[in-house]
Amino acid sequence: FRAMAEVDVTPLQPIVLLTCAWFLLYMQALQLAGSANHVLRSVPEAQRRWSDRTFGNMHEQSVPFLVGLWLFALFVSPARATRLGAAWLGLRCLYPVVYLIMEGPPMAVTLPMYGILLWMYVC
């Protein structure tokens, strides 16, 4: 057997932390949707739709985000992937707030997130 070369994974530590932050945010969105739809039947329809879309959009974009984040970090730049991933997660945190303010889908948040994902894949 050939000896395996050592690989320094230190530059990927921020990517691991972003992945953990994504997981916490995902679980929060899941709880939000679950409580509004299954536990609190007296919740108004608008609030139920808000919680559904908050989780639904998070769920829809999660696989493209995580795959893009890791591919970009491994093949382009861990430092740039960290900045892009942090920006995406920051926008993701704003999604439910902006949805409430705009009383509907927050394209001002969604479109930049799509742009970040696109950038990760075309670089």
CSV table of C-alpha atoms in Angstrom, one decimal:
chain,number,residue,atom,x,y,z
A,1,PHE,CA,0.0,0.0,0.0
A,2,ARG,CA,1.1,3.5,-0.7
A,3,ALA,CA,1.3,5.9,2.1
A,4,MET,CA,-1.4,8.5,2.0
A,5,ALA,CA,-0.3,12.1,1.8
A,6,GLU,CA,-1.2,14.3,4.7
A,7,VAL,CA,-3.8,16.9,4.0
A,8,ASP,CA,-4.1,20.1,6.0
A,9,VAL,CA,-7.8,20.6,6.7
A,10,THR,CA,-7.3,23.7,8.8
A,11,PRO,CA,-8.6,26.0,6.1
A,12,LEU,CA,-11.9,24.1,6.0
A,13,GLN,CA,-12.6,24.7,9.7
A,14,PRO,CA,-14.8,27.8,8.9
A,15,ILE,CA,-16.7,25.7,6.4
A,16,VAL,CA,-17.4,23.1,9.1
A,17,LEU,CA,-18.7,25.9,11.4
A,18,LEU,CA,-20.9,27.3,8.6
A,19,THR,CA,-22.3,23.8,8.1
A,20,CYS,CA,-23.1,23.5,11.8
A,21,ALA,CA,-24.7,27.0,11.7
A,22,TRP,CA,-26.8,25.9,8.7
A,23,PHE,CA,-27.9,22.8,10.7
A,24,LEU,CA,-29.0,25.0,13.7
A,25,LEU,CA,-30.9,27.3,11.3
A,26,TYR,CA,-32.5,24.4,9.5
A,27,MET,CA,-33.7,22.9,12.8
A,28,GLN,CA,-35.1,26.2,13.9
A,29,ALA,CA,-37.1,26.6,10.7
A,30,LEU,CA,-38.3,23.0,11.0
A,31,GLN,CA,-39.6,23.7,14.5
A,32,LEU,CA,-41.2,26.9,13.4
A,33,ALA,CA,-43.1,25.2,10.6
A,34,GLY,CA,-44.0,22.2,12.8
A,35,SER,CA,-45.3,24.2,15.7
A,36,ALA,CA,-47.4,26.5,13.5
A,37,ASN,CA,-49.0,23.7,11.4
A,38,HIS,CA,-49.3,20.8,13.8
A,39,VAL,CA,-49.4,22.0,17.3
A,40,LEU,CA,-51.0,25.4,17.2
A,41,ARG,CA,-54.2,24.9,15.2
A,42,SER,CA,-55.4,28.3,16.2
A,43,VAL,CA,-52.6,30.1,14.4
A,44,PRO,CA,-53.9,32.4,11.7
A,45,GLU,CA,-53.6,31.3,8.0
A,46,ALA,CA,-51.1,34.1,7.2
A,47,GLN,CA,-48.8,33.0,10.0
A,48,ARG,CA,-49.0,29.3,8.9
A,49,ARG,CA,-48.2,30.3,5.3
A,50,TRP,CA,-45.2,32.4,6.6
A,51,SER,CA,-43.8,29.5,8.6
A,52,ASP,CA,-44.4,27.0,5.8
A,53,ARG,CA,-42.5,29.2,3.3
A,54,THR,CA,-39.8,30.0,5.8
A,55,PHE,CA,-39.1,26.3,6.2
A,56,GLY,CA,-40.0,25.4,2.6
A,57,ASN,CA,-37.5,27.9,1.1
A,58,MET,CA,-34.8,26.8,3.5
A,59,HIS,CA,-35.4,23.2,2.6
A,60,GLU,CA,-35.5,23.9,-1.2
A,61,GLN,CA,-32.1,25.8,-1.1
A,62,SER,CA,-30.3,23.6,1.4
A,63,VAL,CA,-28.9,20.9,-0.9
A,64,PRO,CA,-27.7,23.4,-3.5
A,65,PHE,CA,-26.2,25.5,-0.7
A,66,LEU,CA,-24.3,22.8,1.1
A,67,VAL,CA,-23.0,21.1,-2.1
A,68,GLY,CA,-22.0,24.4,-3.6
A,69,LEU,CA,-20.3,25.6,-0.4
A,70,TRP,CA,-18.2,22.5,0.0
A,71,LEU,CA,-17.3,22.2,-3.7
A,72,PHE,CA,-16.3,25.9,-3.8
A,73,ALA,CA,-14.2,25.4,-0.6
A,74,LEU,CA,-12.5,22.3,-1.9
A,75,PHE,CA,-11.8,23.4,-5.5
A,76,VAL,CA,-11.7,27.2,-5.5
A,77,SER,CA,-11.0,28.8,-2.1
A,78,PRO,CA,-12.0,28.0,1.5
A,79,ALA,CA,-11.7,31.7,2.4
A,80,ARG,CA,-14.0,32.9,-0.4
A,81,ALA,CA,-16.4,30.0,0.4
A,82,THR,CA,-16.5,31.2,4.0
A,83,ARG,CA,-17.5,34.7,2.9
A,84,LEU,CA,-20.1,33.5,0.5
A,85,GLY,CA,-21.5,31.0,2.9
A,86,ALA,CA,-21.7,33.5,5.7
A,87,ALA,CA,-23.5,35.9,3.4
A,88,TRP,CA,-26.0,33.2,2.4
A,89,LEU,CA,-26.6,32.3,6.0
A,90,GLY,CA,-27.1,35.9,6.9
A,91,LEU,CA,-29.6,36.4,4.2
A,92,ARG,CA,-31.3,33.2,5.2
A,93,CYS,CA,-31.7,34.6,8.8
A,94,LEU,CA,-33.3,37.7,7.3
A,95,TYR,CA,-35.8,35.7,5.2
A,96,PRO,CA,-38.5,35.2,7.8
A,97,VAL,CA,-38.2,38.8,9.0
A,98,VAL,CA,-38.4,40.3,5.5
A,99,TYR,CA,-41.3,38.0,4.7
A,100,LEU,CA,-43.2,39.4,7.6
A,101,ILE,CA,-42.5,43.0,6.7
A,102,MET,CA,-43.3,42.5,3.0
A,103,GLU,CA,-46.2,40.2,3.8
A,104,GLY,CA,-45.1,37.9,1.0
A,105,PRO,CA,-42.1,36.2,-0.6
A,106,PRO,CA,-39.1,38.4,0.0
A,107,MET,CA,-37.4,38.6,-3.4
A,108,ALA,CA,-35.0,41.2,-2.0
A,109,VAL,CA,-33.5,38.3,0.1
A,110,THR,CA,-34.2,35.3,-2.2
A,111,LEU,CA,-32.6,36.7,-5.3
A,112,PRO,CA,-29.2,37.5,-3.7
A,113,MET,CA,-29.2,34.0,-2.2
A,114,TYR,CA,-29.8,32.6,-5.7
A,115,GLY,CA,-26.9,34.8,-6.9
A,116,ILE,CA,-24.6,33.4,-4.3
A,117,LEU,CA,-25.5,29.8,-5.2
A,118,LEU,CA,-25.0,30.6,-8.9
A,119,TRP,CA,-21.6,32.2,-8.2
A,120,MET,CA,-20.4,29.1,-6.2
A,121,TYR,CA,-21.3,26.8,-9.1
A,122,VAL,CA,-19.9,28.8,-12.0
A,123,CYS,CA,-16.5,29.7,-10.5
